[in-house]
Every structure is written in structure tokens, then in C-alpha cells.
Amino acid sequence: MSNPKPEDLVQIQYENPPKSWMDPAVEFRKGTFCYSALAKNLNYLGLPNPREWQPFDADWKLPADWKRIILDGMKERLERFRSFRLFMDICVRCGACADKCHFYIGSGDPKNMPVLRAELVRSVYRRYFTPAGRLFGSLAGARDLTEDVIKEWFYYFHQCTECRRCSVFCPYGIDTAEITMIVRELLNLIGCNINWVLEPAANCFRTGNHLGVQPHGFKDSLDFAVDELEELTGIRVDASINRKGAEMLLIVPSADYFGTPHYYTFLGYLALLHEVGVDYTFSAYASEGGNFGLFNSHEMIKRLNAKIYAEAQRLKVKWILGGECGHMWRVLHQYMDTMNGPADFLEVPVSPVTGTRFEHARSTKMIHICEFTADLIHNGKLRLDPSRNDRWTVTFHDSCNPARAMGLIEEPRYILRNVCNQFHEMPENTIREQTFCCGSGSGLGTDENFEMRMRGGLPRANAVKYVKEKYGVNLLACICAIDKATLPPLLEYWVPGVEVAGVHELVGNALVMRGQKERTTDLRGEPLVVEEAAHA
Ligand code: SF4
Ligand code: SF4
């Protein structure tokens, strides 16, 4: 089946559905769901109920006591997570969140309204955990837990990218992303998970990174990048792996050294860190900052994240610097310290170049490379020639996790304004805390889910289209590895002619390095559009 055309997908019906929301029946239409996780990945991770099945099968081969497992799992989580219990109880159904989800905007399906998405599980909570639901059933908004409800949960809680946009608008602070995380965790208990989450998680558990790149492959990639950067700049940088006693450990998403356009960002890091002369090392075992455990369960988050502090301790570094990644920062900011800390063996990060002490990281001991670079620029430590980015008219996409989960909003903009001459913001209600998701986060970036990804990405693409037509924007900068993988096909679909880049690719382009040869190309190997400014 070929993918639908944009002119077909924009015919969105925002109408009342023909049947009651309580009816759980779901049609697993191709293009709108993700395939199940392969048994080998469940086996590898030691997860329950490995088997061959697909969501469109009539028989999901659930364990005989699946209902008890789910209800016990709910009970345990209601007791363990105060937020979950609160979010089940306090929604007043005011509707403020209803039109804020990109999946609702792009699909018109009411069950993609955050409030109704949560009702899919809240109704089961009422039925089994509240007196009113037990006594009055559907009159109290309660539903029985059936296999159809499980299928409905699988469908709609894998049409939520855990982006948290809805939570910004909820007067009670209800975070539907947290509800989605819990429901996915419950589904996990009976073996209903998707491959695009568990395959990266299994790879990460085996080799330290989502792509399954082994240590020698990681070294090859790094060597290749060092050679290529030398060709482009005339400067050979030293990028070590597993070097004990380095000042800092650099952790990046694995896509940075294997994917495009991520790779140009990776070249940007290498150029920058060489130019300012910092003492850092990579780790072949913590060769991934991203954490697909976030899309599976709290337990998996902890398992995959543990390697970061473990490697920092083994290599005896002082602190950790992290690259451009989205969910890596959600995990770092909200979980790492309590799950795998305290990291008492590390020091509060201090820039060896400027002396700035990053007090906000005194607990985690890890800072974002945008914080590090913005501080360098602020202290006048970089020589920058923004004209090297003159072929780009740039806008910035706030990646959901860095923006909403950790407030990294000003630093990337400050950097971009210093390394580019032409920068324009998208409309205010589509950026910063209100940013729209790429539509493919939380493990939903699969080919089989293409239609739903394009629908979910429509609001983001629409804002890009606006600045493309108004200012001639031809580059969308971002600081997330998933964005760099999923925004190019999204923009090709909705807004052809706009490319995607990491912020540190643009830093690497603009950076004037001591001893460099005359730069004739950018990091993509494309000719610079203006004469090299005189920087002796
Ligand atoms: S905005 Fe909050 S309280 Fe209102 S319907 Fe949505 S989740 Fe419920
Ligand atoms: S977290 Fe994001 S994807 Fe999920 S319901 Fe809220 S707005 Fe939609």
C-alpha cells in the first residue's frame, strides 16, 4: 500500500464520532500503528510473554491471567506513583487540553484528545479502584477491562509521543505523558510492546548504544570523523575513547556518529572541543546518551541509564558533558540522579575554559553542550564567522524534552544568533514551552507508522511552512537525535525545500579554528557562499 498524499491527509474531520467513546473497538489500519516487538528482543531483555504476534491479529496470545496481571500492576503503580493516582482523580474534564495534542490536530480522532486518551485508562481505574465505579459502572464513567480495551490502549498510548504539550495547558498540571508511560509499563507486563522501542533497548543493553554498534565499530566511526574533519579544516583533532583520568566524559546519542544529518553535529562537537582545548574522552560502553527505556518502563530507564555514571566512575572523570539529544535529557534531568545516583564521586561541572561553575548541575554532575557552548560565547572564548552559514535562513525547533522537561530554551537561541546571520522564530504558540512535537518521538518513528507520523507532525510542519513563506527559511535547527531522524521526512512531505541540522553543525561551520586551512566548504562539504572573512 502506498503512503497517502498530503492533499488527502489534510482532509481532517473534526466531528463527533458515530459511536460512544466507551466502545473500545479499534481498527488497526496500516500506516497508523507500530509493529509488535520481536520475541528475541523480549527474551534478550528478560521481559514477559515473548511470542510471535502482530496488532492486527485477532488473537494477541495474552497470558492466561492477563487481567489479574494488569489490575495488580495498576494497584502497585497507584500506590507507588502519587502522580498517577492524582492524575486519575483530579481531571475536571474542562477540555483545556483537548485541542493541544498534535495527534488530535492531525487526525481529528477524539481519542487523541489528551483528556480522552487518559479516560481510556481512567475508566478502568474507576471500575476497579473507586466505590462509585464499582457500584454504578458506566453511569460513573467506568468500563470493564477487556481484551478490546487492551488493544485500544496499545493503539492510543502508542499515538502519544509523551511530549507533554498538553500538560502546559492543563490548569491542574495533569501530565498525560506520565499516564502514557504508566500504561505502556502495564502493557509491558503482558508482552504488548513495540519493536521500535525494544530493539534499540536490547541493542543498548548489549553494546551500550541503540544501534548495536560494537566498540570497534564506534572507534572506526570516530576515526572516520577525525579524518574527515582534518580534510575539511586542515586540523587533526584528538578524540580519545576510554581514556582514564580525562577531565570530562562526553556522551552523545549514537545517531550522531552514524546518522545524517546528525553526523555534521558530531563534527561540530569535535571541532569545538579541540578549539577550546578541553580534556575529554568518549566511552565505548556508554556510547549512547539516548534511553529508549523511557518509552517502555521506569525499570528499563534505570537499566539503560546506569552505564553513564558507571563509566564516569570507571574512567575517573570529574564531570559529564552531554550532546544534542532529546529524551536523554528528560532521563538525565528527571530520573538519573535518583535512580542511579548520587554521583558523589564526580564534581560540580566547571568549565575549564571560562571557570563558570554550573551550579544547577551540582546534583547530576552533567551539563548540556548548549550550556557549555553558550557560556564560551558569552565569555568571548570563540572566534565565529557567521557568514559561513549564509546559505541558510534558520529557524529553531524546540525539541520537546529539552524545552519542556528541562527548560533548555534560551541557550540554543543565543548560540544560533551568534553563529548565523539569518534567524527567524516560528509563531509564538508553536515554540518554547508550547513547542509542537515532531510527531515521531517515543519510539513511534517507524516506516509502518508513516501516516500517523505525518498527521502528528502536521502542526510543526505548518509552522515551518509559515516561516518558509514569510522569511525564506530553508533550515530547521534542533537539538534532538530523534528530531534529526524524523523531521527530514516530515518536512519533505509537508514543506519540501527545508533541511534539518543540529545547532553544533552550525557552530562547527562558523568556528574559526587556530591553524585552520582556508575553509572553502561547510561541514557538509558544500561550498561556502561568501568569501572567507579575514581571520589570521
Ligand atoms: S486540561 Fe487538565 S483538567 Fe482539563 S480536561 Fe485536560 S487533563 Fe483534565
Ligand atoms: S503528551 Fe503530547 S502526544 Fe501525549 S497526549 Fe499530550 S500532547 Fe498528545
mmCIF file with all atom_site columns, N, CA and C in Angstrom, residues 10-37:
data_model
loop_
_atom_site.group_PDB
_atom_site.id
_atom_site.type_symbol
_atom_site.label_atom_id
_atom_site.label_alt_id
_atom_site.label_comp_id
_atom_site.label_asym_id
_atom_site.label_entity_id
_atom_site.label_seq_id
_atom_site.pdbx_PDB_ins_code
_atom_site.Cartn_x
_atom_site.Cartn_y
_atom_site.Cartn_z
_atom_site.occupancy
_atom_site.B_iso_or_equiv
_atom_site.pdbx_formal_charge
_atom_site.auth_seq_id
_atom_site.auth_comp_id
_atom_site.auth_asym_id
_atom_site.auth_atom_id
_atom_site.pdbx_PDB_model_num
ATOM 1  N N  . VAL A 1 10 ? -4.768  16.244 4.651  1.00 0.00 ? 10 VAL A N  1
ATOM 2  C CA . VAL A 1 10 ? -5.288  17.488 5.252  1.00 0.00 ? 10 VAL A CA 1
ATOM 3  C C  . VAL A 1 10 ? -6.810  17.517 5.300  1.00 0.00 ? 10 VAL A C  1
ATOM 4  N N  . GLN A 1 11 ? -7.451  16.529 4.735  1.00 0.00 ? 11 GLN A N  1
ATOM 5  C CA . GLN A 1 11 ? -8.926  16.456 4.831  1.00 0.00 ? 11 GLN A CA 1
ATOM 6  C C  . GLN A 1 11 ? -9.277  15.843 6.196  1.00 0.00 ? 11 GLN A C  1
ATOM 7  N N  . ILE A 1 12 ? -9.185  16.620 7.222  1.00 0.00 ? 12 ILE A N  1
ATOM 8  C CA . ILE A 1 12 ? -9.374  16.106 8.591  1.00 0.00 ? 12 ILE A CA 1
ATOM 9  C C  . ILE A 1 12 ? -10.800 16.420 9.067  1.00 0.00 ? 12 ILE A C  1
ATOM 10 N N  . GLN A 1 13 ? -11.469 15.407 9.562  1.00 0.00 ? 13 GLN A N  1
ATOM 11 C CA . GLN A 1 13 ? -12.845 15.599 10.048 1.00 0.00 ? 13 GLN A CA 1
ATOM 12 C C  . GLN A 1 13 ? -12.814 15.794 11.571 1.00 0.00 ? 13 GLN A C  1
ATOM 13 N N  . TYR A 1 14 ? -13.154 16.985 12.017 1.00 0.00 ? 14 TYR A N  1
ATOM 14 C CA . TYR A 1 14 ? -13.266 17.206 13.469 1.00 0.00 ? 14 TYR A CA 1
ATOM 15 C C  . TYR A 1 14 ? -14.744 17.099 13.860 1.00 0.00 ? 14 TYR A C  1
ATOM 16 N N  . GLU A 1 15 ? -15.256 15.906 13.813 1.00 0.00 ? 15 GLU A N  1
ATOM 17 C CA . GLU A 1 15 ? -16.689 15.725 14.086 1.00 0.00 ? 15 GLU A CA 1
ATOM 18 C C  . GLU A 1 15 ? -16.874 14.742 15.228 1.00 0.00 ? 15 GLU A C  1
ATOM 19 N N  . ASN A 1 16 ? -18.082 14.774 15.793 1.00 0.00 ? 16 ASN A N  1
ATOM 20 C CA . ASN A 1 16 ? -18.385 13.795 16.823 1.00 0.00 ? 16 ASN A CA 1
ATOM 21 C C  . ASN A 1 16 ? -18.324 12.397 16.218 1.00 0.00 ? 16 ASN A C  1
ATOM 22 N N  . PRO A 1 17 ? -17.719 11.459 16.930 1.00 0.00 ? 17 PRO A N  1
ATOM 23 C CA . PRO A 1 17 ? -17.634 10.097 16.385 1.00 0.00 ? 17 PRO A CA 1
ATOM 24 C C  . PRO A 1 17 ? -19.008 9.442  16.364 1.00 0.00 ? 17 PRO A C  1
ATOM 25 N N  . PRO A 1 18 ? -19.202 8.475  15.463 1.00 0.00 ? 18 PRO A N  1
ATOM 26 C CA . PRO A 1 18 ? -20.526 7.844  15.358 1.00 0.00 ? 18 PRO A CA 1
ATOM 27 C C  . PRO A 1 18 ? -20.844 6.947  16.552 1.00 0.00 ? 18 PRO A C  1
ATOM 28 N N  . LYS A 1 19 ? -19.839 6.523  17.307 1.00 0.00 ? 19 LYS A N  1
ATOM 29 C CA . LYS A 1 19 ? -20.124 5.608  18.419 1.00 0.00 ? 19 LYS A CA 1
ATOM 30 C C  . LYS A 1 19 ? -19.606 6.204  19.731 1.00 0.00 ? 19 LYS A C  1
ATOM 31 N N  . SER A 1 20 ? -20.089 5.660  20.832 1.00 0.00 ? 20 SER A N  1
ATOM 32 C CA . SER A 1 20 ? -19.695 6.155  22.149 1.00 0.00 ? 20 SER A CA 1
ATOM 33 C C  . SER A 1 20 ? -18.204 5.946  22.387 1.00 0.00 ? 20 SER A C  1
ATOM 34 N N  . TRP A 1 21 ? -17.591 6.867  23.123 1.00 0.00 ? 21 TRP A N  1
ATOM 35 C CA . TRP A 1 21 ? -16.156 6.709  23.409 1.00 0.00 ? 21 TRP A CA 1
ATOM 36 C C  . TRP A 1 21 ? -15.895 5.463  24.243 1.00 0.00 ? 21 TRP A C  1
ATOM 37 N N  . MET A 1 22 ? -16.941 4.975  24.904 1.00 0.00 ? 22 MET A N  1
ATOM 38 C CA . MET A 1 22 ? -16.744 3.801  25.765 1.00 0.00 ? 22 MET A CA 1
ATOM 39 C C  . MET A 1 22 ? -16.536 2.519  24.955 1.00 0.00 ? 22 MET A C  1
ATOM 40 N N  . ASP A 1 23 ? -16.925 2.559  23.705 1.00 0.00 ? 23 ASP A N  1
ATOM 41 C CA . ASP A 1 23 ? -16.727 1.383  22.849 1.00 0.00 ? 23 ASP A CA 1
ATOM 42 C C  . ASP A 1 23 ? -15.235 1.290  22.506 1.00 0.00 ? 23 ASP A C  1
ATOM 43 N N  . PRO A 1 24 ? -14.562 0.218  22.932 1.00 0.00 ? 24 PRO A N  1
ATOM 44 C CA . PRO A 1 24 ? -13.101 0.170  22.762 1.00 0.00 ? 24 PRO A CA 1
ATOM 45 C C  . PRO A 1 24 ? -12.631 -0.359 21.400 1.00 0.00 ? 24 PRO A C  1
ATOM 46 N N  . ALA A 1 25 ? -13.533 -0.805 20.551 1.00 0.00 ? 25 ALA A N  1
ATOM 47 C CA . ALA A 1 25 ? -13.100 -1.468 19.305 1.00 0.00 ? 25 ALA A CA 1
ATOM 48 C C  . ALA A 1 25 ? -12.213 -0.548 18.469 1.00 0.00 ? 25 ALA A C  1
ATOM 49 N N  . VAL A 1 26 ? -11.082 -1.080 18.029 1.00 0.00 ? 26 VAL A N  1
ATOM 50 C CA . VAL A 1 26 ? -10.094 -0.307 17.268 1.00 0.00 ? 26 VAL A CA 1
ATOM 51 C C  . VAL A 1 26 ? -9.811  -1.014 15.948 1.00 0.00 ? 26 VAL A C  1
ATOM 52 N N  . GLU A 1 27 ? -9.691  -0.219 14.895 1.00 0.00 ? 27 GLU A N  1
ATOM 53 C CA . GLU A 1 27 ? -9.272  -0.811 13.616 1.00 0.00 ? 27 GLU A CA 1
ATOM 54 C C  . GLU A 1 27 ? -7.774  -0.536 13.438 1.00 0.00 ? 27 GLU A C  1
ATOM 55 N N  . PHE A 1 28 ? -6.988  -1.610 13.371 1.00 0.00 ? 28 PHE A N  1
ATOM 56 C CA . PHE A 1 28 ? -5.547  -1.433 13.167 1.00 0.00 ? 28 PHE A CA 1
ATOM 57 C C  . PHE A 1 28 ? -5.294  -1.247 11.668 1.00 0.00 ? 28 PHE A C  1
ATOM 58 N N  . ARG A 1 29 ? -5.475  0.003  11.250 1.00 0.00 ? 29 ARG A N  1
ATOM 59 C CA . ARG A 1 29 ? -5.321  0.323  9.831  1.00 0.00 ? 29 ARG A CA 1
ATOM 60 C C  . ARG A 1 29 ? -3.846  0.577  9.522  1.00 0.00 ? 29 ARG A C  1
ATOM 61 N N  . LYS A 1 30 ? -3.368  -0.029 8.436  1.00 0.00 ? 30 LYS A N  1
ATOM 62 C CA . LYS A 1 30 ? -1.935  0.111  8.110  1.00 0.00 ? 30 LYS A CA 1
ATOM 63 C C  . LYS A 1 30 ? -1.557  1.583  7.970  1.00 0.00 ? 30 LYS A C  1
ATOM 64 N N  . GLY A 1 31 ? -0.396  1.904  8.489  1.00 0.00 ? 31 GLY A N  1
ATOM 65 C CA . GLY A 1 31 ? 0.064   3.288  8.439  1.00 0.00 ? 31 GLY A CA 1
ATOM 66 C C  . GLY A 1 31 ? -0.214  4.055  9.719  1.00 0.00 ? 31 GLY A C  1
ATOM 67 N N  . THR A 1 32 ? -1.014  3.428  10.619 1.00 0.00 ? 32 THR A N  1
ATOM 68 C CA . THR A 1 32 ? -1.397  4.178  11.822 1.00 0.00 ? 32 THR A CA 1
ATOM 69 C C  . THR A 1 32 ? -0.994  3.485  13.119 1.00 0.00 ? 32 THR A C  1
ATOM 70 N N  . PHE A 1 33 ? -0.165  2.465  13.034 1.00 0.00 ? 33 PHE A N  1
ATOM 71 C CA . PHE A 1 33 ? 0.274   1.794  14.274 1.00 0.00 ? 33 PHE A CA 1
ATOM 72 C C  . PHE A 1 33 ? 1.665   1.196  14.055 1.00 0.00 ? 33 PHE A C  1
ATOM 73 N N  . CYS A 1 34 ? 2.285   0.819  15.154 1.00 0.00 ? 34 CYS A N  1
ATOM 74 C CA . CYS A 1 34 ? 3.642   0.248  15.087 1.00 0.00 ? 34 CYS A CA 1
ATOM 75 C C  . CYS A 1 34 ? 3.582   -1.261 15.282 1.00 0.00 ? 34 CYS A C  1
ATOM 76 N N  . TYR A 1 35 ? 4.485   -1.965 14.647 1.00 0.00 ? 35 TYR A N  1
ATOM 77 C CA . TYR A 1 35 ? 4.514   -3.425 14.760 1.00 0.00 ? 35 TYR A CA 1
ATOM 78 C C  . TYR A 1 35 ? 4.980   -3.852 16.160 1.00 0.00 ? 35 TYR A C  1
ATOM 79 N N  . SER A 1 36 ? 4.609   -5.078 16.496 1.00 0.00 ? 36 SER A N  1
ATOM 80 C CA . SER A 1 36 ? 4.938   -5.614 17.823 1.00 0.00 ? 36 SER A CA 1
ATOM 81 C C  . SER A 1 36 ? 6.435   -5.896 17.959 1.00 0.00 ? 36 SER A C  1
ATOM 82 N N  . ALA A 1 37 ? 6.877   -5.966 19.194 1.00 0.00 ? 37 ALA A N  1
ATOM 83 C CA . ALA A 1 37 ? 8.291   -6.267 19.459 1.00 0.00 ? 37 ALA A CA 1
ATOM 84 C C  . ALA A 1 37 ? 8.589   -7.736 19.163 1.00 0.00 ? 37 ALA A C  1
#
